[in-house]
PDB file of C-alpha atoms in Angstrom:
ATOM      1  CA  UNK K 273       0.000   0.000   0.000  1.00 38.00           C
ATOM      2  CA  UNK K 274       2.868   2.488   1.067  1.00 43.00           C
ATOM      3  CA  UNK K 275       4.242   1.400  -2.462  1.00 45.00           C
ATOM      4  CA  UNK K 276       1.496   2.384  -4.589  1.00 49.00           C
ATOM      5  CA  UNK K 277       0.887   5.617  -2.528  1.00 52.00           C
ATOM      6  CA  UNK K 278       4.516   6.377  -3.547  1.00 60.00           C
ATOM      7  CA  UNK K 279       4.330   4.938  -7.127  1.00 75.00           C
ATOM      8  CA  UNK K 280       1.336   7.444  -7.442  1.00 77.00           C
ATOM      9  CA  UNK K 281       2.940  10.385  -6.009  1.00 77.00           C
ATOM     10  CA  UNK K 282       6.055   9.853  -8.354  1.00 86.00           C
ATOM     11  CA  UNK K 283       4.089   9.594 -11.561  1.00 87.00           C
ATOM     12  CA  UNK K 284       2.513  12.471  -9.902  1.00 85.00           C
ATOM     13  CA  UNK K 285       5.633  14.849  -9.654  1.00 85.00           C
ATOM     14  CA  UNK K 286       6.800  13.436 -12.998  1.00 90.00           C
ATOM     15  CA  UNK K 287       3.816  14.854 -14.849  1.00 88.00           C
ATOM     16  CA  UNK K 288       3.988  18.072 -12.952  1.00 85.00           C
ATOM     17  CA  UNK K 289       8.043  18.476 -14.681  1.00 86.00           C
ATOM     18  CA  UNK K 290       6.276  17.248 -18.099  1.00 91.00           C
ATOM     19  CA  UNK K 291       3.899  20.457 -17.150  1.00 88.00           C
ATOM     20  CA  UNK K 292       6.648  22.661 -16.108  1.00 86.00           C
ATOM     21  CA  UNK K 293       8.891  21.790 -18.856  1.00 89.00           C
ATOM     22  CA  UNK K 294       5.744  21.588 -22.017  1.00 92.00           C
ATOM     23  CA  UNK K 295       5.135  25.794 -20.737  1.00 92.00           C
ATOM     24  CA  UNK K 296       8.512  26.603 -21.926  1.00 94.00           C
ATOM     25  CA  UNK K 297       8.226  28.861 -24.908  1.00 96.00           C
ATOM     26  CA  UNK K 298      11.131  28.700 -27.403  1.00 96.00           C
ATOM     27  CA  UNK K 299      10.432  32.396 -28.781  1.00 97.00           C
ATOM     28  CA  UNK K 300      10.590  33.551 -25.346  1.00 97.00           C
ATOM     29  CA  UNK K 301      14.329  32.509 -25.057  1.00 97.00           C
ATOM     30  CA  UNK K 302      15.186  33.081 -28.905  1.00 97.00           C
ATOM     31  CA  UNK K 303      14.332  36.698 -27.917  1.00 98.00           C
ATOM     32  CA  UNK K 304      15.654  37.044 -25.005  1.00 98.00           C
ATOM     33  CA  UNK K 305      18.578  35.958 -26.089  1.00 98.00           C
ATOM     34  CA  UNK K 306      18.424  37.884 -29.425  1.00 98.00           C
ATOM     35  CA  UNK K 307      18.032  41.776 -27.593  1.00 98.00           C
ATOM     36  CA  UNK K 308      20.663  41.063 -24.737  1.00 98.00           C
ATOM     37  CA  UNK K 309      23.276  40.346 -27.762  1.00 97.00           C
ATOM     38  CA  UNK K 310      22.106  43.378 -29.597  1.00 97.00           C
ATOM     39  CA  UNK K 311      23.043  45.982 -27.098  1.00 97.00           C
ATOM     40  CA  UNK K 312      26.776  45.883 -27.575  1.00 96.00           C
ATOM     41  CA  UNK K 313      29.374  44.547 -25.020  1.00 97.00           C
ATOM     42  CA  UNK K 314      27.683  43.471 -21.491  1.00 98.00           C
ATOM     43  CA  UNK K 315      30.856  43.799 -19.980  1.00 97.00           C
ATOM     44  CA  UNK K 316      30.285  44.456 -16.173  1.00 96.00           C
ATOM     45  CA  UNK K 317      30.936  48.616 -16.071  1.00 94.00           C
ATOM     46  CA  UNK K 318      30.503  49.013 -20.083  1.00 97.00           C
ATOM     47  CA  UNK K 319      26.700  50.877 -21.498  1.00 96.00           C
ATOM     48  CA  UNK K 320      25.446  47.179 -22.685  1.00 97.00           C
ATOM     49  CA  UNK K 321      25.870  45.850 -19.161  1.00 97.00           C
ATOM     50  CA  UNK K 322      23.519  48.902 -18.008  1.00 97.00           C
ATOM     51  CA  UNK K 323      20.851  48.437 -20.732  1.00 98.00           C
ATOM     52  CA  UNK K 324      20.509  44.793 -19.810  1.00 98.00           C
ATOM     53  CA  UNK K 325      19.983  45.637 -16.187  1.00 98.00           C
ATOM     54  CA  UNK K 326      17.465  48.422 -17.327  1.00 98.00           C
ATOM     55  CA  UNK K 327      15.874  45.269 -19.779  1.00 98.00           C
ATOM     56  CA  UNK K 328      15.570  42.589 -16.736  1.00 98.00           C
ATOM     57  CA  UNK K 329      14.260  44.904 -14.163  1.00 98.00           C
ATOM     58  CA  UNK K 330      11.690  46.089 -16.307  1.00 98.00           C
ATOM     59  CA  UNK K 331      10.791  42.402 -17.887  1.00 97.00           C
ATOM     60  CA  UNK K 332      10.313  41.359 -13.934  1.00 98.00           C
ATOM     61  CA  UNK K 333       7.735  44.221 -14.086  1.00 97.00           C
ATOM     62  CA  UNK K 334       6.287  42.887 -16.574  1.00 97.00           C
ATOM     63  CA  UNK K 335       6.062  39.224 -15.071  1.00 96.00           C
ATOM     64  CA  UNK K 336       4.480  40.500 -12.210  1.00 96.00           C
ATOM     65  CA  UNK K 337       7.080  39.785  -9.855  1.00 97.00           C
ATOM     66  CA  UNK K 338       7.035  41.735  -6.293  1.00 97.00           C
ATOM     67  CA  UNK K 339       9.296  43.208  -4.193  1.00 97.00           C
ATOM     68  CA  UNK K 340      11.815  44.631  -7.142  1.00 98.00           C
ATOM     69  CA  UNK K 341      14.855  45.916  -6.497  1.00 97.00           C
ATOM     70  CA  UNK K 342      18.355  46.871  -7.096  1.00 96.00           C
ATOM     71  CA  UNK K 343      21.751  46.469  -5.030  1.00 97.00           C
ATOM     72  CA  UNK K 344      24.401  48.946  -6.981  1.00 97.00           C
ATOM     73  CA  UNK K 345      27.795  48.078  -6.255  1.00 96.00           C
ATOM     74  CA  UNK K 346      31.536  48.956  -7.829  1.00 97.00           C
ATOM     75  CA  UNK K 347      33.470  47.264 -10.069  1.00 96.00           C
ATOM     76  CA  UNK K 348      36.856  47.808 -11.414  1.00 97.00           C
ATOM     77  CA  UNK K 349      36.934  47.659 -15.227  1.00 97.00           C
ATOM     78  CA  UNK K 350      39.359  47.908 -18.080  1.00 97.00           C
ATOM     79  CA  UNK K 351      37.668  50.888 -20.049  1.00 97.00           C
ATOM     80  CA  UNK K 352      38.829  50.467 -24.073  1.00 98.00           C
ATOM     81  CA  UNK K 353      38.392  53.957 -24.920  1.00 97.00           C
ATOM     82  CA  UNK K 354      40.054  53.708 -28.616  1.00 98.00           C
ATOM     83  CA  UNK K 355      42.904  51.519 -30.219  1.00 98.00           C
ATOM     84  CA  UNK K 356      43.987  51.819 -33.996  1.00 98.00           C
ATOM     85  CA  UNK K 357      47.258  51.561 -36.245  1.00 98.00           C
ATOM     86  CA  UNK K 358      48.058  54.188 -38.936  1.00 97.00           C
ATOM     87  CA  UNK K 359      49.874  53.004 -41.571  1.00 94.00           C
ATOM     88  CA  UNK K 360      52.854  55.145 -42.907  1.00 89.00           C
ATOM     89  CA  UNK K 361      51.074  56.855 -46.192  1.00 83.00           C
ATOM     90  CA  UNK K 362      47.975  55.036 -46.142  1.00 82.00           C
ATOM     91  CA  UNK K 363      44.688  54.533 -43.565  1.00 91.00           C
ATOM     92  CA  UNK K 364      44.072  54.708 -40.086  1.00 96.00           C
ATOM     93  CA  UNK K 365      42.216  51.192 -39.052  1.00 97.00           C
ATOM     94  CA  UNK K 366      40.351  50.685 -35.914  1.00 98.00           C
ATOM     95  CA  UNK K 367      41.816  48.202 -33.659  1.00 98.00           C
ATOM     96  CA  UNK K 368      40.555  46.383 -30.355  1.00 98.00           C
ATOM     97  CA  UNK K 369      42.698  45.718 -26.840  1.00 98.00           C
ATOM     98  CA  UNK K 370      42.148  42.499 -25.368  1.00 98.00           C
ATOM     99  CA  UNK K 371      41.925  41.878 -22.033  1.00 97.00           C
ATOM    100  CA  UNK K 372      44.693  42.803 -19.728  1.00 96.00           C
ATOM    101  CA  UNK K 373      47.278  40.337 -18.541  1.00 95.00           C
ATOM    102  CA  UNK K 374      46.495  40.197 -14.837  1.00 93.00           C
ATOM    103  CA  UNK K 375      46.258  44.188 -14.510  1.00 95.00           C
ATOM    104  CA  UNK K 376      47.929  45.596 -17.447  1.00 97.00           C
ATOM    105  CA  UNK K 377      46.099  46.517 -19.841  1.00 97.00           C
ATOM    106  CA  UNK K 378      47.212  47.536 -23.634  1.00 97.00           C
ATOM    107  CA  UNK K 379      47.245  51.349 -23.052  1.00 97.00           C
ATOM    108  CA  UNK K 380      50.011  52.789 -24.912  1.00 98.00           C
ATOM    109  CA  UNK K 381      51.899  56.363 -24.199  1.00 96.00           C
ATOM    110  CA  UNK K 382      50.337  59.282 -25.714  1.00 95.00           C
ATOM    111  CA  UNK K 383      52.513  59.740 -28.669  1.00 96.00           C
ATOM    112  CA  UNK K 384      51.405  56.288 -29.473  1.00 97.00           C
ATOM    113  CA  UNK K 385      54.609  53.184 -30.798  1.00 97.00           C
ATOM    114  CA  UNK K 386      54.942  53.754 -34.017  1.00 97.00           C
ATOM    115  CA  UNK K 387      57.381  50.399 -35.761  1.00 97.00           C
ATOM    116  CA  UNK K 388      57.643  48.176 -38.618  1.00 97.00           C
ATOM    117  CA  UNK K 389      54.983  46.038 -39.196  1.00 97.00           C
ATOM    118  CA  UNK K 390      55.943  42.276 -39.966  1.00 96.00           C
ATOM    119  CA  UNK K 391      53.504  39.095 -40.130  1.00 97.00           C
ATOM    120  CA  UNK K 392      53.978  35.894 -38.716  1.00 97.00           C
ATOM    121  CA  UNK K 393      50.975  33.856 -39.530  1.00 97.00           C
ATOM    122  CA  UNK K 394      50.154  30.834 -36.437  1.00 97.00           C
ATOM    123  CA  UNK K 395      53.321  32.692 -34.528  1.00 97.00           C
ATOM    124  CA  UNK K 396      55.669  29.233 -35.204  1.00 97.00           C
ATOM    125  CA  UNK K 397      59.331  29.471 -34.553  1.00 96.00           C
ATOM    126  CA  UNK K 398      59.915  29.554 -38.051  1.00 97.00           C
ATOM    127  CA  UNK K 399      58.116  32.376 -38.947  1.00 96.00           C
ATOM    128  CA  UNK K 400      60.322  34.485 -37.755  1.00 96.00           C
ATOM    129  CA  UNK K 401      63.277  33.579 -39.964  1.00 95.00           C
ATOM    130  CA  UNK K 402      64.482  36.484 -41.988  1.00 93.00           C
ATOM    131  CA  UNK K 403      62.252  38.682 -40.137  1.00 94.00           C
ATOM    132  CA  UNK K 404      63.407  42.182 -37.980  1.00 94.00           C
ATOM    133  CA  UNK K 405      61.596  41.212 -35.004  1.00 96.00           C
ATOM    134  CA  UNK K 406      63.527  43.477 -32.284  1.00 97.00           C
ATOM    135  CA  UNK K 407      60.903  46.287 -31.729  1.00 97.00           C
ATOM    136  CA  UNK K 408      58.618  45.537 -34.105  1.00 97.00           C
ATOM    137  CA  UNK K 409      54.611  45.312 -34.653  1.00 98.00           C
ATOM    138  CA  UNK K 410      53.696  41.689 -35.342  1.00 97.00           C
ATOM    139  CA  UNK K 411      50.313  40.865 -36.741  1.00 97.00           C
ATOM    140  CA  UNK K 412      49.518  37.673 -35.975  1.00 98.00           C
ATOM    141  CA  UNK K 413      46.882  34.483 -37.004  1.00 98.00           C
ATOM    142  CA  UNK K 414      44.378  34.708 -34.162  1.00 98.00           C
ATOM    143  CA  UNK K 415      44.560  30.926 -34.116  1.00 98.00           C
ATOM    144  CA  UNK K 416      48.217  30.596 -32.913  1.00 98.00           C
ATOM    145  CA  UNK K 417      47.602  28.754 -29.714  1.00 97.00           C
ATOM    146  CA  UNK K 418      50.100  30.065 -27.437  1.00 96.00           C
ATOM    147  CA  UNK K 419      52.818  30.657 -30.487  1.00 97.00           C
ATOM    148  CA  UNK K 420      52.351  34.502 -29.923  1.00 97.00           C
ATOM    149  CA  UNK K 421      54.606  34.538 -27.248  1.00 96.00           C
ATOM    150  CA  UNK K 422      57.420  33.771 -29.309  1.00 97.00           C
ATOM    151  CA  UNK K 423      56.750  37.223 -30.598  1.00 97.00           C
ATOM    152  CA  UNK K 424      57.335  39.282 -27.307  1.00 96.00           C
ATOM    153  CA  UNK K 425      60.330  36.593 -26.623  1.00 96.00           C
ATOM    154  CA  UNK K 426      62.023  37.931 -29.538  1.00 97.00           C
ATOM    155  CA  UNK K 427      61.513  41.517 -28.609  1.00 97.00           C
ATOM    156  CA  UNK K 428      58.462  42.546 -30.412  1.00 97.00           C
ATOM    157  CA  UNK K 429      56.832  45.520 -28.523  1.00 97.00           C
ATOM    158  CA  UNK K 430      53.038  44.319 -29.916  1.00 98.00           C
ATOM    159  CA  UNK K 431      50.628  41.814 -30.949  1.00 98.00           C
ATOM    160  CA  UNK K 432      47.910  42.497 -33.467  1.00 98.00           C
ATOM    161  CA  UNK K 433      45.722  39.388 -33.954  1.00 98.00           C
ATOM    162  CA  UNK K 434      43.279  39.110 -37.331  1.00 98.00           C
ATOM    163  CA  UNK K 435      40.048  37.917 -36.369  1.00 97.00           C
ATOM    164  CA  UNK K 436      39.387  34.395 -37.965  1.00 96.00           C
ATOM    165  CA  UNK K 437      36.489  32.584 -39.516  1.00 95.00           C
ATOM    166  CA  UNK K 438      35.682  30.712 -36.139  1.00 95.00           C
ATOM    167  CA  UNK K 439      37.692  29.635 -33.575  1.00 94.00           C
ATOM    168  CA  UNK K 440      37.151  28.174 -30.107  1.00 93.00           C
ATOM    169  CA  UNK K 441      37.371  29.313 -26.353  1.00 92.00           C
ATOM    170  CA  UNK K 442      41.187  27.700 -25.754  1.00 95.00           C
ATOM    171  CA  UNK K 443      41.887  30.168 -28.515  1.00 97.00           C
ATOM    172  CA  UNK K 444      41.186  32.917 -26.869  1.00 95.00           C
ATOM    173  CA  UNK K 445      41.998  31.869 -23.029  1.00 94.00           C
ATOM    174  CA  UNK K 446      45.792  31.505 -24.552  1.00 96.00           C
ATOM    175  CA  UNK K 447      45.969  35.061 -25.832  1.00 95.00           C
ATOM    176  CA  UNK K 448      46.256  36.362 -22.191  1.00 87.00           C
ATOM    177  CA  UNK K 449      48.267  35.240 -19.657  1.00 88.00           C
ATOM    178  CA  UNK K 450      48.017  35.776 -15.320  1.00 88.00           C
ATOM    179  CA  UNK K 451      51.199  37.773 -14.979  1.00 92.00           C
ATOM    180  CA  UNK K 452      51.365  41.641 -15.432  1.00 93.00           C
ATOM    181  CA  UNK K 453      53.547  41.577 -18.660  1.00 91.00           C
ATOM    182  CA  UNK K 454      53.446  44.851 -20.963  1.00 93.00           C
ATOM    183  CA  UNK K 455      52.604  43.461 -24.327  1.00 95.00           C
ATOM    184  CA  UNK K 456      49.692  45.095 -25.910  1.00 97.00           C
ATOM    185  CA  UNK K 457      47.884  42.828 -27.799  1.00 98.00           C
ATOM    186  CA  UNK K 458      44.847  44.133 -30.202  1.00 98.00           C
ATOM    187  CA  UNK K 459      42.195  41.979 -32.369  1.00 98.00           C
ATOM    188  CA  UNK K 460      41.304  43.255 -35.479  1.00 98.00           C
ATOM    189  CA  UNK K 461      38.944  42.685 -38.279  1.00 97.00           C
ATOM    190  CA  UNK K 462      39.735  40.761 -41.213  1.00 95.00           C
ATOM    191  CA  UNK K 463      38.368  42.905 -43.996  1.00 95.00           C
ATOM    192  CA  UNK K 464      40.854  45.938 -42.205  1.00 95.00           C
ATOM    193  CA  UNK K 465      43.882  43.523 -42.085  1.00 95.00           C
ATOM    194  CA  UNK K 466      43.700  43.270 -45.721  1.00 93.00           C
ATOM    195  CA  UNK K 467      45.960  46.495 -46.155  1.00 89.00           C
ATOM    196  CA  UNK K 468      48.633  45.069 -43.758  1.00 92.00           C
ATOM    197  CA  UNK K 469      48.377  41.648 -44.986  1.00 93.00           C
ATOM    198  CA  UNK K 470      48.768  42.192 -49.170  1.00 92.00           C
ATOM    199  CA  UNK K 471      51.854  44.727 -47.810  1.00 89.00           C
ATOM    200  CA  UNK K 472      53.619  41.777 -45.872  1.00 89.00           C
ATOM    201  CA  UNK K 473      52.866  39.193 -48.323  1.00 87.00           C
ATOM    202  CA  UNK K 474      55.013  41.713 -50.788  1.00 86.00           C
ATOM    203  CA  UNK K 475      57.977  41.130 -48.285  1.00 85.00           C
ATOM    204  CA  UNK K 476      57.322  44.548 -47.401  1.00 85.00           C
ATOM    205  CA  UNK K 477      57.143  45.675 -43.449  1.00 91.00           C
ATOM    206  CA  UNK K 478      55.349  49.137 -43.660  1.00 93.00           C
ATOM    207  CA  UNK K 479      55.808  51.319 -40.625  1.00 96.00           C
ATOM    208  CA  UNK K 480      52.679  52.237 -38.444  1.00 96.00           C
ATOM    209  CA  UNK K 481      51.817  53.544 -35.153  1.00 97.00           C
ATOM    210  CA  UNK K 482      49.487  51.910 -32.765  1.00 98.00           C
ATOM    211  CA  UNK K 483      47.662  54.214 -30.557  1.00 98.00           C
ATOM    212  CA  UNK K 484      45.621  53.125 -27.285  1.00 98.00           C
ATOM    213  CA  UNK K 485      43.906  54.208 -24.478  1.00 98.00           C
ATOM    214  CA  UNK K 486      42.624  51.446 -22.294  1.00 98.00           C
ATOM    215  CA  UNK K 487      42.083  52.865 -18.397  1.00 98.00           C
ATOM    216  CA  UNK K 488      41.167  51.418 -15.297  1.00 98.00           C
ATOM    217  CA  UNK K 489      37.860  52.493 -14.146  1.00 98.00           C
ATOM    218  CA  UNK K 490      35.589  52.151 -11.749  1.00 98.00           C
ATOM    219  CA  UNK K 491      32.003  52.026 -12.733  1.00 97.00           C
ATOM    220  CA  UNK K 492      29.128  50.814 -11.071  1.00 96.00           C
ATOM    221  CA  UNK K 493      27.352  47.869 -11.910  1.00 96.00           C
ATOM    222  CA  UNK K 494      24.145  46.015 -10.037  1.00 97.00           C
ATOM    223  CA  UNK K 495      22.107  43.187  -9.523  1.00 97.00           C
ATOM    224  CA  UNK K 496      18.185  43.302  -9.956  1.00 98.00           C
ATOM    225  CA  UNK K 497      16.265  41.488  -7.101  1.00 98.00           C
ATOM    226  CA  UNK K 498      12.395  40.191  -7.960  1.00 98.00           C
ATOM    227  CA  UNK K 499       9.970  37.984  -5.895  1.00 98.00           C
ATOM    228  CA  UNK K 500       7.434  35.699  -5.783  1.00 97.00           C
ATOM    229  CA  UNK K 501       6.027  34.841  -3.148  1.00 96.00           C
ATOM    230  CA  UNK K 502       4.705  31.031  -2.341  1.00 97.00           C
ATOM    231  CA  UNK K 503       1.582  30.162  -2.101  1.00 96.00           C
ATOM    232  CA  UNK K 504       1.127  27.670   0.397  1.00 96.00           C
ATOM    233  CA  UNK K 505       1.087  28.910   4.033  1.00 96.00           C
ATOM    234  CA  UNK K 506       3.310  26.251   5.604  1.00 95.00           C
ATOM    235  CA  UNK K 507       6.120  26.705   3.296  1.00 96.00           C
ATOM    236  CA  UNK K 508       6.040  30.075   1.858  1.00 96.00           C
ATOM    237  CA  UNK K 509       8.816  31.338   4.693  1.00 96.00           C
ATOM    238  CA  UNK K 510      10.974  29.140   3.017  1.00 97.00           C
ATOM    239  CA  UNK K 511      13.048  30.373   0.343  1.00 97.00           C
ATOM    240  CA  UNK K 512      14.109  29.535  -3.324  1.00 97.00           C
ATOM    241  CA  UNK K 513      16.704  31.748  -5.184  1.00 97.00           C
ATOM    242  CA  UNK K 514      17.119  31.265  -9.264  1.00 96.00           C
ATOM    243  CA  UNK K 515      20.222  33.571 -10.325  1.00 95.00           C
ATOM    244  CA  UNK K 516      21.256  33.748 -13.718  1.00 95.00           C
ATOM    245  CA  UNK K 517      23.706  36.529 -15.357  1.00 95.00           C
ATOM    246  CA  UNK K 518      23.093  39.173 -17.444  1.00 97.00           C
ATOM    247  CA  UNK K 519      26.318  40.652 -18.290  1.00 97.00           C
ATOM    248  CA  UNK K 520      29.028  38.713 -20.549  1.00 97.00           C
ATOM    249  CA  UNK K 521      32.964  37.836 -21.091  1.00 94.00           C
ATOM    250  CA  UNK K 522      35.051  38.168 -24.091  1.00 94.00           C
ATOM    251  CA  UNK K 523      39.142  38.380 -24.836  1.00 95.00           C
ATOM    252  CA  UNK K 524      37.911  41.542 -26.404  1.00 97.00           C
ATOM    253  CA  UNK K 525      36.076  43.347 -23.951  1.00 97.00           C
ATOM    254  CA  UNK K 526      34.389  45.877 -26.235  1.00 97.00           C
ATOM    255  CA  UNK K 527      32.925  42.667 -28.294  1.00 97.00           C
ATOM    256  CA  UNK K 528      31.692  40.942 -26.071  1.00 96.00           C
ATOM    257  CA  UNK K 529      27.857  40.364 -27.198  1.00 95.00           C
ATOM    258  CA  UNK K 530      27.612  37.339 -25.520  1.00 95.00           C
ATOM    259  CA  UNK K 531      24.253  35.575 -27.135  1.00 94.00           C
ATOM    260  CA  UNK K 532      25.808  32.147 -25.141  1.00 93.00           C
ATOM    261  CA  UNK K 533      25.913  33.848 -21.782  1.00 93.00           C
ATOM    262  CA  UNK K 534      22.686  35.157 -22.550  1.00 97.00           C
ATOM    263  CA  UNK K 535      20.689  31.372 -22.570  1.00 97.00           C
ATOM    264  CA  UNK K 536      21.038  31.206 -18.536  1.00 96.00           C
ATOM    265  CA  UNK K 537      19.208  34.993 -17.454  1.00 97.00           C
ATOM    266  CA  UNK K 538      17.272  33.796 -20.876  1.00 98.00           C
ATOM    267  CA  UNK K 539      15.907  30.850 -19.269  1.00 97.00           C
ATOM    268  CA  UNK K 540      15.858  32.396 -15.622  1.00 97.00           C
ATOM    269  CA  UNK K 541      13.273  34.999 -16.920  1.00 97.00           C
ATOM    270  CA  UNK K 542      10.975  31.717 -18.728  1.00 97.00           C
ATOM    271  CA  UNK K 543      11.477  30.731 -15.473  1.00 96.00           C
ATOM    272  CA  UNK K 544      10.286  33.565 -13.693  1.00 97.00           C
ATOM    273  CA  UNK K 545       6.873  33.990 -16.215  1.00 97.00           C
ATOM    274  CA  UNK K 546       5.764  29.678 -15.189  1.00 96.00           C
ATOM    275  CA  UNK K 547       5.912  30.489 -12.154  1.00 95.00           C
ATOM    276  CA  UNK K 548       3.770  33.031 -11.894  1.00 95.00           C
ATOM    277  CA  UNK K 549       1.341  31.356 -13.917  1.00 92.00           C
ATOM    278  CA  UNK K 550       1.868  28.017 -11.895  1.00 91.00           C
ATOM    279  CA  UNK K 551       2.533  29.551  -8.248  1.00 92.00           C
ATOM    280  CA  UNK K 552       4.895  27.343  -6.187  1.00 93.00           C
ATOM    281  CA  UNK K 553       4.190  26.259  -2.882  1.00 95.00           C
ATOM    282  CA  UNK K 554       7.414  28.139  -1.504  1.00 96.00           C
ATOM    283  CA  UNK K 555       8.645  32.014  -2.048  1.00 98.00           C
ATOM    284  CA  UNK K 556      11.154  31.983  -5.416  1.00 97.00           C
TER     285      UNK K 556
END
């Protein structure tokens, strides 16, 4: 008897998660997703990570939710405030500092480091063969692995990687390293590489200057608090918290649109609109 009560109550529970799980709407999430990656970098400190504050306190208005509120607090930020390379006799492209090594960052001084500009392709060894490295500007595949290094080893003074077709996340954790080296290191796009590539691929190192002004700042940045509260009176004083972040990580911290680390505050807020349709017993 004790058996089929708790056979009952299983199949029970199982169809409530069948429930639960059939009120998830897809469109819900695809947008969701979709707006947070449209507002620029979400960056903790940088204008996308305040818009998508702005956009989940207001969805939890519109869910309903009680109790709203915001805790404001500081965070330290690497601010990219403008990186490029002018090319001796030619154009001015826009570049884009990664993410500091430990705490420095790729701000240059204000006359800028102006150098020959040579290209080393996945950063081998052999690359460098023939090549005036001392003091130069090396532009670099952004799939190298860890082979950059071999650029400030032989006394290059920066790193400009050309943004690839795709790549993957060990990519870009090896382009930084934990120890507060001064190498700037800049991503750019592939379509304004073309310039610097057809040059090198001439044999040709054409001089430019990098510029860069990357600051620390501190900016503040918040979470956004919502409620609802359970609906059964013996366990409504106990308490269920669903977090999920709204702000996002990239190498490059001024793109960093970050639709992936969008799916968890994406699903949090489906979350949030079930249950206010199907109230839970204790306060969420």
């Amino acid at each position: 008897m004790v058996l089929a009560c708790g056979t009952a109550a299983s199949a029970d529970l199982a169809q409530s998660y069948r429930d639960l799980a059939g009120a998830v709407k897809p469109a819900n999430l695809k947008a969701t997703i979709t707006t947070l990656s449209e507002m620029g970098s979400r960056v903790a400190g940088y204008p996308g990570d305040a818009k998508a504050a702005q956009f989940v306190e207001q969805r939890f208005r519109d869910l309903g939710l009680e109790q709203i509120r915001s805790e404001p607090f500081e965070v330290a930020v690497p601010i990219d405030k403008g990186a490029s390379i002018t090319v001796q006799g030619g154009a001015t492209l826009p570049l884009f500092p990664l993410w500091p090594n430990l705490v420095r960052t790729s701000q240059l001084p204000q006359d800028g480091l102006t150098a020959k500009v040579i290209y080393i392709g996945d950063g081998k060894i052999a690359n460098f063969n023939g090549k005036e490295v001392e003091g130069s500007i090396v532009l670099a595949d952004f799939n190298c692995s860890a082979e950059w290094m071999n650029a400030p080893r032989l006394g290059a003074k920066a790193v400009i990687f050309v943004a690839p077709d795709s790549t993957m996340r060990g990519e870009a954790e090896a382009k930084f390293i934990s120890i507060p080296i001064s190498i700037p290191r800049f991503w750019i796009a592939r379509s304004d590489a073309t310039q610097l590539l057809a040059a090198t691929a001439m044999g040709e190192s054409p001089i430019g200057t990098l510029k860069c002004e990357m600051p620390w700042e501190s900016r503040t940045a918040r979470n956004v608090i919502g409620v609802l509260p359970g609906i059964d009176p013996k366990m409504r004083d106990q308490v269920i918290v669903i977090e999920g972040y709204y702000d996002s990580m990239s190498v490059v911290p001024s793109l960093a649109p970050g639709a992936e680390s969008a799916c968890g505050i994406a699903a949090m807020l489906e979350i949030a609109r079930i249950f206010k349709e199907k109230r839970p017993g204790r306060t969420v």
